[in-house]
Coordinates of C-alpha atoms in Angstrom, one line a residue:
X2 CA 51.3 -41.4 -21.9
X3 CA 52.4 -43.3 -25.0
X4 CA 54.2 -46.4 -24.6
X5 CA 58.4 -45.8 -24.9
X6 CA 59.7 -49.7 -26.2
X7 CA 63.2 -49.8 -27.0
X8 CA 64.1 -45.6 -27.2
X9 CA 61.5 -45.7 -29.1
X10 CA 58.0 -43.7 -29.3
X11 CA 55.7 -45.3 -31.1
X12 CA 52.6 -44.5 -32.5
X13 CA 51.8 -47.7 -34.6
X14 CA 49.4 -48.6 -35.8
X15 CA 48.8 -46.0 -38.0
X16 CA 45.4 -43.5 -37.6
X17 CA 44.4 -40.5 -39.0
X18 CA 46.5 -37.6 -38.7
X19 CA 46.0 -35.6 -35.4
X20 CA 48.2 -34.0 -32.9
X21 CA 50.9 -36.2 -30.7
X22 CA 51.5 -35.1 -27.5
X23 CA 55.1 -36.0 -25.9
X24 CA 57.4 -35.7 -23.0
X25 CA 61.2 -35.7 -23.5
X26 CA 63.0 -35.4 -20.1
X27 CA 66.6 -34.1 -20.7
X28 CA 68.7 -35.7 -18.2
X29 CA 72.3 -36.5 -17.5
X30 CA 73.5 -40.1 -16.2
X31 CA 76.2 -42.8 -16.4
X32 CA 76.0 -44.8 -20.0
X33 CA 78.6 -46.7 -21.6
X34 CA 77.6 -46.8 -25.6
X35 CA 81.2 -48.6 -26.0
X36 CA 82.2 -50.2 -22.9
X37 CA 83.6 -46.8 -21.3
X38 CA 81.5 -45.4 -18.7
X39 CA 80.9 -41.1 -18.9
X40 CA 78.4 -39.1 -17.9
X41 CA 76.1 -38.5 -21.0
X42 CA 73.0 -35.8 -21.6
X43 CA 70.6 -38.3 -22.5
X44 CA 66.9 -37.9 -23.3
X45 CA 64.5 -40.0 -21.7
X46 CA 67.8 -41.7 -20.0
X47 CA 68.7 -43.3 -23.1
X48 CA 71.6 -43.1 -26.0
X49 CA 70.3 -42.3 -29.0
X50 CA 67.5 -40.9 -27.4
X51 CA 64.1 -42.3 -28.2
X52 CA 62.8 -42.5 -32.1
X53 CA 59.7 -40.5 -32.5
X54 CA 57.2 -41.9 -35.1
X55 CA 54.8 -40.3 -36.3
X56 CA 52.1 -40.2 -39.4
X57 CA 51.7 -38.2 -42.6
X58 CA 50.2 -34.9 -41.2
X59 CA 50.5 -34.9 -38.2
X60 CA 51.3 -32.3 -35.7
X61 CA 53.6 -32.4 -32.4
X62 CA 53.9 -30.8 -29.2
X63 CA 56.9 -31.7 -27.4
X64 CA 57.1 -31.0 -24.0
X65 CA 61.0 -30.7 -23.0
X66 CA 61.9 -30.8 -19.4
X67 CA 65.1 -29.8 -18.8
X68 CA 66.5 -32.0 -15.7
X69 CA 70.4 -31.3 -16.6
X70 CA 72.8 -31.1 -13.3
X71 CA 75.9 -32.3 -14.1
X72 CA 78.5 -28.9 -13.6
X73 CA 81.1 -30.8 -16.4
X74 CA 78.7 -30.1 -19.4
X75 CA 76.4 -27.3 -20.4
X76 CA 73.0 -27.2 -18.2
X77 CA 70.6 -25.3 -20.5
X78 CA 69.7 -26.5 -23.8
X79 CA 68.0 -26.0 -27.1
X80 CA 66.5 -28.5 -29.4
X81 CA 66.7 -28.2 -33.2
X82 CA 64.2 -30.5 -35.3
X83 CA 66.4 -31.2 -37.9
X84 CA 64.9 -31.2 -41.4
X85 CA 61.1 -29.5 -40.4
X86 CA 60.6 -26.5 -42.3
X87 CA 58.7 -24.7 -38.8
X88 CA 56.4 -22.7 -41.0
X89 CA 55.0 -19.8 -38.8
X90 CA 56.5 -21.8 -36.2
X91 CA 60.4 -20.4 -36.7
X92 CA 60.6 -20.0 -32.7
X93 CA 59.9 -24.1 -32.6
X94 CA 63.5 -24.4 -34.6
X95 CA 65.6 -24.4 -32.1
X96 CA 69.4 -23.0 -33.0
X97 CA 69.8 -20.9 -29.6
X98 CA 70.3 -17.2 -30.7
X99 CA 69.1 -17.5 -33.8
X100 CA 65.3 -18.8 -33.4
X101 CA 65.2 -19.0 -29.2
X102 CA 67.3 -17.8 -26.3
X103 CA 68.9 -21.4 -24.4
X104 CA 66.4 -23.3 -22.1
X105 CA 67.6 -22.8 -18.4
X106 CA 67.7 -26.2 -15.9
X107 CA 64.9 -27.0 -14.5
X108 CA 62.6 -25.7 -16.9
X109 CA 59.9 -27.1 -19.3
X110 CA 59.9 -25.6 -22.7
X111 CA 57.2 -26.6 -25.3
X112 CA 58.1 -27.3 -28.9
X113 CA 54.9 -27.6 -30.6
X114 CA 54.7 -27.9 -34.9
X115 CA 53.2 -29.3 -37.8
X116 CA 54.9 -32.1 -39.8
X117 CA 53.1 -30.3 -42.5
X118 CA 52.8 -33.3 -45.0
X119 CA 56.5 -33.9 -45.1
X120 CA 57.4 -37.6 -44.3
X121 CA 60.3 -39.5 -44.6
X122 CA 63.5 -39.4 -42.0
X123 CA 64.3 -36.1 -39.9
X124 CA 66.4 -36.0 -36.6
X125 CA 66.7 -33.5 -33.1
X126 CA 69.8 -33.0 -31.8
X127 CA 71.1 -30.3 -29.3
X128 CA 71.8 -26.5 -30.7
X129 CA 73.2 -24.9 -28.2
X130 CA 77.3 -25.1 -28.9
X131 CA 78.5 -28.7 -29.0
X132 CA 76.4 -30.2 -26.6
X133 CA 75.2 -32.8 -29.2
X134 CA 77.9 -34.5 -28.8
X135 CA 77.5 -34.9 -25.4
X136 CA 74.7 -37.5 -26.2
X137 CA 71.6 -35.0 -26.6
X138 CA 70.6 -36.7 -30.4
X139 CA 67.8 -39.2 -31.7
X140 CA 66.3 -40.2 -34.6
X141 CA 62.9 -38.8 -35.9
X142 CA 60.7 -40.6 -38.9
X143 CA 57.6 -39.5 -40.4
X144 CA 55.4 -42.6 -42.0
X145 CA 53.3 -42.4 -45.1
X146 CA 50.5 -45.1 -45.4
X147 CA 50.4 -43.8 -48.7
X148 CA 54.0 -44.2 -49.6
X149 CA 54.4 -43.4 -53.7
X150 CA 57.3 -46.0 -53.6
X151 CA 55.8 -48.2 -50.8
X152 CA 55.6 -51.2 -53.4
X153 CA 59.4 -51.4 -53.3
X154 CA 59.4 -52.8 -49.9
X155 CA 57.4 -55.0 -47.2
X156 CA 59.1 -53.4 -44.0
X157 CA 59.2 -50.4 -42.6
X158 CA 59.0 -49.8 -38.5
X159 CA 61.1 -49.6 -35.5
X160 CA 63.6 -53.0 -36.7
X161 CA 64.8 -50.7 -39.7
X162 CA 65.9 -48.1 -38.1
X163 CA 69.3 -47.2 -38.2
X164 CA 71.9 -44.7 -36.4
X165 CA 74.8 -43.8 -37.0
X166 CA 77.1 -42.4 -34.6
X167 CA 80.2 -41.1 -33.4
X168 CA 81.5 -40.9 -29.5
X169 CA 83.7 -39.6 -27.1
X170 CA 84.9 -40.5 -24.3
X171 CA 85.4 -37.0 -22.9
X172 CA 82.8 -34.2 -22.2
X173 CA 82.2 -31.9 -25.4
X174 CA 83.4 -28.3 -23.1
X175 CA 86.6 -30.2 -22.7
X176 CA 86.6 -31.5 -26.0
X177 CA 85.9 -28.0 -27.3
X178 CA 88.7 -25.9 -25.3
X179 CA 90.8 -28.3 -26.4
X180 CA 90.2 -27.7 -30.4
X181 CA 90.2 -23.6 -29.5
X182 CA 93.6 -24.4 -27.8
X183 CA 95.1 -26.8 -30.3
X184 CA 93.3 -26.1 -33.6
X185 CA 93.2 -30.4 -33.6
X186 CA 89.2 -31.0 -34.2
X187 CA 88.1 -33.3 -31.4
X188 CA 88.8 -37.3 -33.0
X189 CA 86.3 -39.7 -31.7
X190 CA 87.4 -42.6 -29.8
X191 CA 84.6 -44.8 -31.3
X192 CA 81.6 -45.0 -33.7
X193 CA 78.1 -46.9 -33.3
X194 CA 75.5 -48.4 -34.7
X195 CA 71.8 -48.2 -33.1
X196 CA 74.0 -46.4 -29.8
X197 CA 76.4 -49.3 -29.4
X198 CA 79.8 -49.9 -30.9
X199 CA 83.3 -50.5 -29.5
X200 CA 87.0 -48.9 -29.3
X201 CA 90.5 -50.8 -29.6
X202 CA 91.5 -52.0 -25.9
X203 CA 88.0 -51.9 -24.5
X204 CA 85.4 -54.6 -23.5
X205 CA 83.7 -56.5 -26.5
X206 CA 80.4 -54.7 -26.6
X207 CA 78.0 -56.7 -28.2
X208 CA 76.8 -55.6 -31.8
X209 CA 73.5 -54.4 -32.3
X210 CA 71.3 -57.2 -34.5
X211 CA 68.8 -56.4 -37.5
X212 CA 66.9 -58.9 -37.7
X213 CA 65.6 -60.3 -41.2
X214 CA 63.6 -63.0 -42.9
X215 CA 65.0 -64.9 -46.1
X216 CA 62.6 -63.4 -49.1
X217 CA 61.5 -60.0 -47.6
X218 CA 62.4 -56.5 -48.6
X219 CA 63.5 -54.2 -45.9
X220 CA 63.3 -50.2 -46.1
X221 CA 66.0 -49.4 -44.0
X222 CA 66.0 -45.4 -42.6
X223 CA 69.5 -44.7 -42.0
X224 CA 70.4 -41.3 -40.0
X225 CA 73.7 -39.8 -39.2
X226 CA 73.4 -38.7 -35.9
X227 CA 77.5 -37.3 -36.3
X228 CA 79.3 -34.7 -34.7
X229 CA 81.4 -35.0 -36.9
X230 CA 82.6 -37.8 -39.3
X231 CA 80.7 -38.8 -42.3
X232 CA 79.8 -42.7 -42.5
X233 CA 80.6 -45.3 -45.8
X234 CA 77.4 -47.7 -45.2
X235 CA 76.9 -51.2 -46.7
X236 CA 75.7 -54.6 -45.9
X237 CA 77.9 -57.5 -47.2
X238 CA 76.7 -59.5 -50.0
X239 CA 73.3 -57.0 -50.0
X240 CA 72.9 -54.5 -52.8
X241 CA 71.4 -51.0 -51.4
X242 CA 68.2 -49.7 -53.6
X243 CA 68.5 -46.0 -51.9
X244 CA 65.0 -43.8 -52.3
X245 CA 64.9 -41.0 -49.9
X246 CA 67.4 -38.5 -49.6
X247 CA 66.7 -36.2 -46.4
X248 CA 62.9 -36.7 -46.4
X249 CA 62.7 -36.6 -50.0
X250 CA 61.6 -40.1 -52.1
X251 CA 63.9 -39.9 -55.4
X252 CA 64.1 -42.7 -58.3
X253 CA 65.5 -45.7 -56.6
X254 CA 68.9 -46.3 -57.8
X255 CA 70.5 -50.0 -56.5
X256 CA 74.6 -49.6 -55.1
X257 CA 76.7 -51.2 -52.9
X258 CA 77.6 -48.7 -50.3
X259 CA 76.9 -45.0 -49.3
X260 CA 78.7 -42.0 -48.1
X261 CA 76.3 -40.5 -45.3
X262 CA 77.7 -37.2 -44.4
X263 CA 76.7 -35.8 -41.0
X264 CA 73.1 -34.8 -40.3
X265 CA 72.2 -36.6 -43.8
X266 CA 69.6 -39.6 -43.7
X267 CA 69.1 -41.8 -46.5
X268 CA 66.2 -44.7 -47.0
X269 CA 67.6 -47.8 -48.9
X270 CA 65.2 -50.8 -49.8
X271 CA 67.1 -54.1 -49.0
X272 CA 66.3 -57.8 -50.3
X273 CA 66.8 -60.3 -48.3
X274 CA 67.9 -63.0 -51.0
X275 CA 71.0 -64.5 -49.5
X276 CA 71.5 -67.6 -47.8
X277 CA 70.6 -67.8 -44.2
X278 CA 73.6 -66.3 -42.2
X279 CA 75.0 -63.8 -40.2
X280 CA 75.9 -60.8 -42.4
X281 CA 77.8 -57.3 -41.5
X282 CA 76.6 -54.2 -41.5
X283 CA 79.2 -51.4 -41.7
X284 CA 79.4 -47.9 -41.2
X285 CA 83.3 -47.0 -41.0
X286 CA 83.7 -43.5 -40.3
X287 CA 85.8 -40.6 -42.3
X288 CA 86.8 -37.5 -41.0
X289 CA 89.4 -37.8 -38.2
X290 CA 92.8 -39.9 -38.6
X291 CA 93.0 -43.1 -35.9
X292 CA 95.8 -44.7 -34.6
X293 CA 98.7 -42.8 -32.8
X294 CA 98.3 -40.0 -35.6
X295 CA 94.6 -39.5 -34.2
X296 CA 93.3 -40.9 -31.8
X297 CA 94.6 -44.3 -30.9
X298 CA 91.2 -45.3 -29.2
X299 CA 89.3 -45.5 -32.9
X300 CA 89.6 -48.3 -35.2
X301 CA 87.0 -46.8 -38.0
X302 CA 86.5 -50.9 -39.0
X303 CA 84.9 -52.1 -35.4
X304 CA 81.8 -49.8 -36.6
X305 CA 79.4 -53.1 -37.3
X306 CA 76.4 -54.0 -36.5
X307 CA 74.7 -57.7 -37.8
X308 CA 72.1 -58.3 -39.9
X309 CA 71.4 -61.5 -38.9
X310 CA 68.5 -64.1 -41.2
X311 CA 65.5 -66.0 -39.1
X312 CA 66.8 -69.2 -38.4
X313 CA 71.2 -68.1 -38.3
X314 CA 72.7 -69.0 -35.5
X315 CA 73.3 -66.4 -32.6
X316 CA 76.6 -65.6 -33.9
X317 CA 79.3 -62.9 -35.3
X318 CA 79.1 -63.0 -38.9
X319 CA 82.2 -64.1 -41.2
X320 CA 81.5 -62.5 -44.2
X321 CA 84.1 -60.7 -45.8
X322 CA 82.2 -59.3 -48.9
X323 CA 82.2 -55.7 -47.9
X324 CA 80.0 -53.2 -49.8
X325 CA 82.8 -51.2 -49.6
X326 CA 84.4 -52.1 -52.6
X327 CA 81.3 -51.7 -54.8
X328 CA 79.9 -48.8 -56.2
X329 CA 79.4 -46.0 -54.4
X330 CA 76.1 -43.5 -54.5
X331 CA 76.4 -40.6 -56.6
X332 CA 74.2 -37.6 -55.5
X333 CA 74.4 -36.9 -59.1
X334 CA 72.5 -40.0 -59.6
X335 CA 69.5 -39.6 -57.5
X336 CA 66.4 -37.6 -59.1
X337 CA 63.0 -36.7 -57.4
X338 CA 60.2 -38.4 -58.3
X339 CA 57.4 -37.0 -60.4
X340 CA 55.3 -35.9 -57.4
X341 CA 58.0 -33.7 -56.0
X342 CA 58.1 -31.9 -59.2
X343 CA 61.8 -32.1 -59.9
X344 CA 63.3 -28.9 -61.1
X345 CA 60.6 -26.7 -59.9
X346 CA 63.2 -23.8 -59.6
X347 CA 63.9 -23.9 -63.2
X348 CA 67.3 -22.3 -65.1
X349 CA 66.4 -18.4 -65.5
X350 CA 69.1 -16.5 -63.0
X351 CA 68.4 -16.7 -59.6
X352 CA 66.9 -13.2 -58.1
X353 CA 69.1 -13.4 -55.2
X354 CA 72.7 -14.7 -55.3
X355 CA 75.0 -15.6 -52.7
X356 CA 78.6 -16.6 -52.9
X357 CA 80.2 -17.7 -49.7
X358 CA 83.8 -18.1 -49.3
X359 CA 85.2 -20.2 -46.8
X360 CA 88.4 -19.0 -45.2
X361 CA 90.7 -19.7 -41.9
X362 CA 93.1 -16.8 -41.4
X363 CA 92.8 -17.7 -38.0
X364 CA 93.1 -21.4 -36.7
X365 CA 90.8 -22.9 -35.4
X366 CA 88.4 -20.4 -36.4
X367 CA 86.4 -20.1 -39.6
X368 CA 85.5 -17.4 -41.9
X369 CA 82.3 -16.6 -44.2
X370 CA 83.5 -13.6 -46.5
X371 CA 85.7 -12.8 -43.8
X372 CA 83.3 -13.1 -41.2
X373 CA 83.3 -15.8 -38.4
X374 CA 79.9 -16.2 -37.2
X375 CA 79.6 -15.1 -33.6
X376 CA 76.2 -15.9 -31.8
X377 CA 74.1 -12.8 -31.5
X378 CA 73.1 -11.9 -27.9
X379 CA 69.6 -11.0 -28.9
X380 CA 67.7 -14.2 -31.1
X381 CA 67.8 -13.1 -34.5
X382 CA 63.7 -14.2 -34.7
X383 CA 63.5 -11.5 -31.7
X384 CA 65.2 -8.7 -33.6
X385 CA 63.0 -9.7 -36.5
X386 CA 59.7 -9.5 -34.7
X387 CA 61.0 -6.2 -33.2
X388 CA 61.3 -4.6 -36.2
X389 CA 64.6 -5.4 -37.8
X390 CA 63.8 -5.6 -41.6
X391 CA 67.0 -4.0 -43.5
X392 CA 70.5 -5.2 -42.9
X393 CA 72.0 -2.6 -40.9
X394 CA 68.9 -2.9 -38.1
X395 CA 70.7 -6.8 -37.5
X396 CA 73.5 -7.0 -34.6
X397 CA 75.7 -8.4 -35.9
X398 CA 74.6 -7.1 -39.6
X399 CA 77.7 -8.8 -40.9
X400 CA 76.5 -12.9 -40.4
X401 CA 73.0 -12.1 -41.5
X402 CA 71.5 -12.2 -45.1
X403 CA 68.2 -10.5 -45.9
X404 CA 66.3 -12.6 -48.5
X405 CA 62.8 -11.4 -50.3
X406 CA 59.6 -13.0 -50.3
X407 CA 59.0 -15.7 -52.8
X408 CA 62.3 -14.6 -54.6
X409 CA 64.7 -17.7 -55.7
X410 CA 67.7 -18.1 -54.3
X411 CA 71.0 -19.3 -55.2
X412 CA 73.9 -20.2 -53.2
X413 CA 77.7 -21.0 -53.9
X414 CA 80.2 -22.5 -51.7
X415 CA 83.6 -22.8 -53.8
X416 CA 86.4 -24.8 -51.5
X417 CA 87.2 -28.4 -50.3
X418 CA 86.8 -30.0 -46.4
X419 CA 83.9 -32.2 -47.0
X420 CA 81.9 -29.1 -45.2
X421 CA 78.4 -30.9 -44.7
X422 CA 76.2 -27.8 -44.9
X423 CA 72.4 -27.8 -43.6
X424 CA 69.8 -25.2 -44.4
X425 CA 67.0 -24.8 -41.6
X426 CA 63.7 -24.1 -42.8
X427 CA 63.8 -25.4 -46.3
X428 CA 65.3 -28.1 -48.5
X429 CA 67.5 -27.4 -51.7
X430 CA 67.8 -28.3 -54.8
X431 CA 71.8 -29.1 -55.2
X432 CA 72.4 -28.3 -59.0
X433 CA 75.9 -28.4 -58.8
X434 CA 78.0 -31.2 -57.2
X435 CA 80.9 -30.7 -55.6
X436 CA 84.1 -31.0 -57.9
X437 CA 81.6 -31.1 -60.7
X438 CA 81.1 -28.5 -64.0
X439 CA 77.5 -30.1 -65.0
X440 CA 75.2 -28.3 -63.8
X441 CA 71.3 -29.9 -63.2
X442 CA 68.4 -27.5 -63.6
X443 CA 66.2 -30.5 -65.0
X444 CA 65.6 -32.9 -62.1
X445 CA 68.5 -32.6 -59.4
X446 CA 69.0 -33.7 -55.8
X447 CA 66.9 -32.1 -53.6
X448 CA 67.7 -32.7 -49.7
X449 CA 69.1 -30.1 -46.4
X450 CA 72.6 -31.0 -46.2
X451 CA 75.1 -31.3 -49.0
X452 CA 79.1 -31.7 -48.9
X453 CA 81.4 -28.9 -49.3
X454 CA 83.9 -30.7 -51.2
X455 CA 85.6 -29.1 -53.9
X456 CA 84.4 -27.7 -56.6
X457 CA 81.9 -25.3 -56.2
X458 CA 78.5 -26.8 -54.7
X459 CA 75.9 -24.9 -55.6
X460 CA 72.3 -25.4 -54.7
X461 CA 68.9 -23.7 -55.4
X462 CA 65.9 -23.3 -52.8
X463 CA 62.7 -20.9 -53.1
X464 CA 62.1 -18.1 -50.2
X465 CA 59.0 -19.4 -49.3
X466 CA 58.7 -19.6 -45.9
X467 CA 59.2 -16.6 -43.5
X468 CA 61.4 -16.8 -40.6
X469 CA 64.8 -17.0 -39.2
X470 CA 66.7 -19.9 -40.8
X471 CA 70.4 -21.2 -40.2
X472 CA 72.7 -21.8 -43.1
X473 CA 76.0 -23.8 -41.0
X474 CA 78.5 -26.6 -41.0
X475 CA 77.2 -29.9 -39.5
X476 CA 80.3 -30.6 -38.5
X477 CA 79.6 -29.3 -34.7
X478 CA 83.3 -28.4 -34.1
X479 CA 83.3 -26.1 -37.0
X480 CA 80.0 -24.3 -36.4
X481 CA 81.2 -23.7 -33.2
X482 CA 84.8 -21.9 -34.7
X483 CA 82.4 -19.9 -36.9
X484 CA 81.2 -21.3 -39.9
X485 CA 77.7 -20.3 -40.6
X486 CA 75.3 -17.7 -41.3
X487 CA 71.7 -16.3 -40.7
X488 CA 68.8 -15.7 -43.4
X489 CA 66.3 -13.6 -42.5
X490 CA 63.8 -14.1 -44.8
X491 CA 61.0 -12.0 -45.7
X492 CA 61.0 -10.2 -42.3
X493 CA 58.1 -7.9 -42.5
X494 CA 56.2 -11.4 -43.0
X495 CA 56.7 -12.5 -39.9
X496 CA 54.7 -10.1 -38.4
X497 CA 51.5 -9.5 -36.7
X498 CA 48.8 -9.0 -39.2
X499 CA 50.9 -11.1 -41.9
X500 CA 48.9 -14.2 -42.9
X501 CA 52.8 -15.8 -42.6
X502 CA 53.3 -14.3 -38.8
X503 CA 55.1 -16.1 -36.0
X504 CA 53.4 -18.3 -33.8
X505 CA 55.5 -16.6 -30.3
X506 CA 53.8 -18.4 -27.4
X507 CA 54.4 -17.4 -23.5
X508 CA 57.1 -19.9 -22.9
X509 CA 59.3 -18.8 -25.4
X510 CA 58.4 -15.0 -24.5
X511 CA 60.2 -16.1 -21.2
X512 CA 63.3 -17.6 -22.2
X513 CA 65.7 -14.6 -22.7
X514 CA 65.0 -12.8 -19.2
X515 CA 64.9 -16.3 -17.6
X516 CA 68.5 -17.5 -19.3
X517 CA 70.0 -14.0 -18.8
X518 CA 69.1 -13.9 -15.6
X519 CA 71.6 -17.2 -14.8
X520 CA 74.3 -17.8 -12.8
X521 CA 77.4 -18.3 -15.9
X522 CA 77.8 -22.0 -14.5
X523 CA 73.9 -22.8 -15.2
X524 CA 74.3 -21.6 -18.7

């Protein structure tokens, strides 16, 4: 079994690409991320879980082992691995009734899939309702030895790893009836960096520490591993050279802080050129008011952690030179590099276009084009691969879009909320910024999630890649009141006899009569 240091899985040093074989044990226990003691869902016993690591080309099989007993959260589960595209491997994707039926307790579930040649910074999380935020979430980064932009930095491994996080302090079911009661989204009580953090009133949690040495250049891969808030990140007195957006490298382009937005990952080079010293690192979270209009538990500015130089004393830092008040990244800023052919989609009219109107005639709940998205008894990958291939043969046919094979597709979400929407299956070109009339055909951002946030965001992706694939709000809270769809893409392509058809091995044949089958409290 590979060795697990620090929540971490490492693979280092560095070989040829092959498959990585894995256990992940799902299990709830007692963890206090802040200084407040709950019951958490936490793989491998740990909060984040473990960081896999992994090489250029390599392929995974993940076995999951579902040890989750505690009645006061949800007992089965479902992983998603946020940011893979899963190509003939859409039952590996993990949404629960949309690629896979829910993983009962004691069961061990395989996900086994190709990295494919993407690299960069991908995460796995929970997708079966909330349960995310009960704890089920970890970082997952995918090296190249052959990094086009490796000359911009000297380190890259387990130190520079980043999460960011935000917490509760009660279980997400509670959490949950309470929004469906109240229509108040759940408010953290606290937010952490690298899983520790703390919250006004409660014990001085010591900050996690970065360590650095005077004169080196640090890639730092930073992931938002949020339920719900998105994260303003900066280092005082450090400038932020950010190159990857999502598992994409993009020109490097040198600010002061960043909005990460949840689900969203970001690498940014960092030169260690100050004097030796403590530093902060910040991460104050938007997206839920504290204090007695929120919750009074959450003082967004005690999200730290310390960079601290070789040869500082061991020390809080007393700089004061936030990030904050620089300048902030613009998506609109950030262009592929040459090798990920920028603009590949081109300008000529989309073949397929989608506009999707977001609505609440109904609070808490969310509407698509007047529909709120209800999970679908039967996986929609099922219904594909038993013959479903025209809208009407989809229950319900309402929350899922049929796309064509190879066809280009263009999406447009008009409306405000700071929505962060992910794609599964594909990345996107985003050629229209939110609360922004230029439109980018030439070289624009390409990564899976993008803000909702005025405007009319509009992004661009080609329907390469048949399968099953969830278009949502990463805000967990909101998917849950509704606000997603399902494309089914190119659905007589996922079938036997296709060169594109769907790897469906035994276990996952098993998981709808084995979850059905289960008494409501083991669901």
């Amino acid at each position: 079994m590979l060795p697990i240091t620090l929540g971490l899985i490492s693979l280092l040093p560095f070989v040829s690409a092959e498959l990585r074989n894995f256990d992940l044990n799902i299990v709830s226990t007692p963890l206090a991320p802040d200084g407040f003691e709950r019951h958490v869902i936490a793989p491998n016993g740990t909060y984040p879980g473990p960081t896999f690591m992994v090489n250029k080309g390599d392929s995974v099989d993940i076995a999951m082992h579902n040890q989750l007993v505690d009645p006061t959260m949800r007992r089965s589960t479902s992983i998603h691995w946020h940011g893979f595209f899963q190509a003939r491997t859409s039952y590996a994707d993990g949404p629960s009734f949309v690629n896979q039926c829910p993983i009962p307790p004691n069961t061990t579930f395989h996900y086994a899939f190709d990295t494919a040649g993407q690299t960069g910074n991908y995460w796995y999380h929970s997708h079966l309702s909330t349960q995310y935020c009960d704890g089920l979430r970890g970082a997952f980064a995918v090296y190249d030895p052959e990094d086009p932009l490796g000359d911009l930095y000297d380190v890259d491994d387990e130190s520079t790893i980043i999460t960011l996080s935000d917490w509760y302090h009660i279980v997400a079911p509670e959490a949950q009836a309470g929004f469906f009661q109240t229509g108040t989204v759940p408010i953290p009580d606290s937010a952490l960096i690298n899983g520790v953090g703390r919250y006004v009133g409660g014990p001085e949690v010591p900050y996690a520490v970065i360590n650095v040495e005077q004169g080196k250049r640090y890639r730092f891969r930073v992931f938002a591993l949020s339920c719900r808030p998105f994260f303003t990140w900066s280092i005082d007195n450090h400038n932020l050279t950010v190159m990857e957006l999502d598992g994409v490298e993009h020109d490097p382009v040198t600010v002061q802080n960043v909005d990460i937005y949840a689900a969203q990952r970001i690498s940014a080079v960092v030169e260690a050129n100050q004097p030796v010293d403590n530093y902060w690192m910040r991460a104050p979270p938007t997206g839920g008011a504290a204090g007695a209009a929120g919750n009074p538990n959450l003082n967004p500015n005690l999200t730290l952690a310390i960079v601290r130089y070789a040869g500082a004393p061991d020390a809080e830092p007393t700089s004061n030179n936030t990030g904050i008040l620089g300048t902030k990244l613009d998506d609109a800023n950030m262009h592929p590099i040459a090798s990920e052919n920028p603009g590949k989609l081109g300008s000529a009219p989309p073949d397929i276009f989608f506009e999707l109107n977001i609505a609440q005639p109904n609070p808490p709940f969310f509407d698509i084009n007047n529909i709120s998205y209800i999970s679908p008894t039967l996986p929609v990958l099922l219904q594909i691969l038993s013959g479903a291939a025209q809208p009407t043969d989809f229950l319900p046919s309402d929350q899922v879009l049929l796309i064509t094979p190879n066809a280009t597709i263009e999406v447009s979400i008009p409306g405000t909320g700071a929505h962060p929407f992910h794609l599964h299956g594909h990345n996107f070109d985003v050629i229209r910024q939110p609360n922004s009339n230029v439109t980018n055909f030439v070289n624009p951002p390409r990564r899976d999630v993008t803000p909702i946030n005025g405007g009319n965001t509009t992004f661009r992706f080609k329907a390469d890649n048949p399968g099953a694939w969830f278009l949502h709000c990463h805000i967990d809270w909101h998917l849950e009141a509704g606000l997603a769809v399902v494309f089914a893409e190119s659905p007589s392509l996922n079938l036997e006899g296709s060169p594109f058809s769907q790897t469906t091995p035994q276990d996952w044949n098993d998981l709808c009569p084995d979850y059905n089958a289960l008494a409501p409290e083991l669901q």
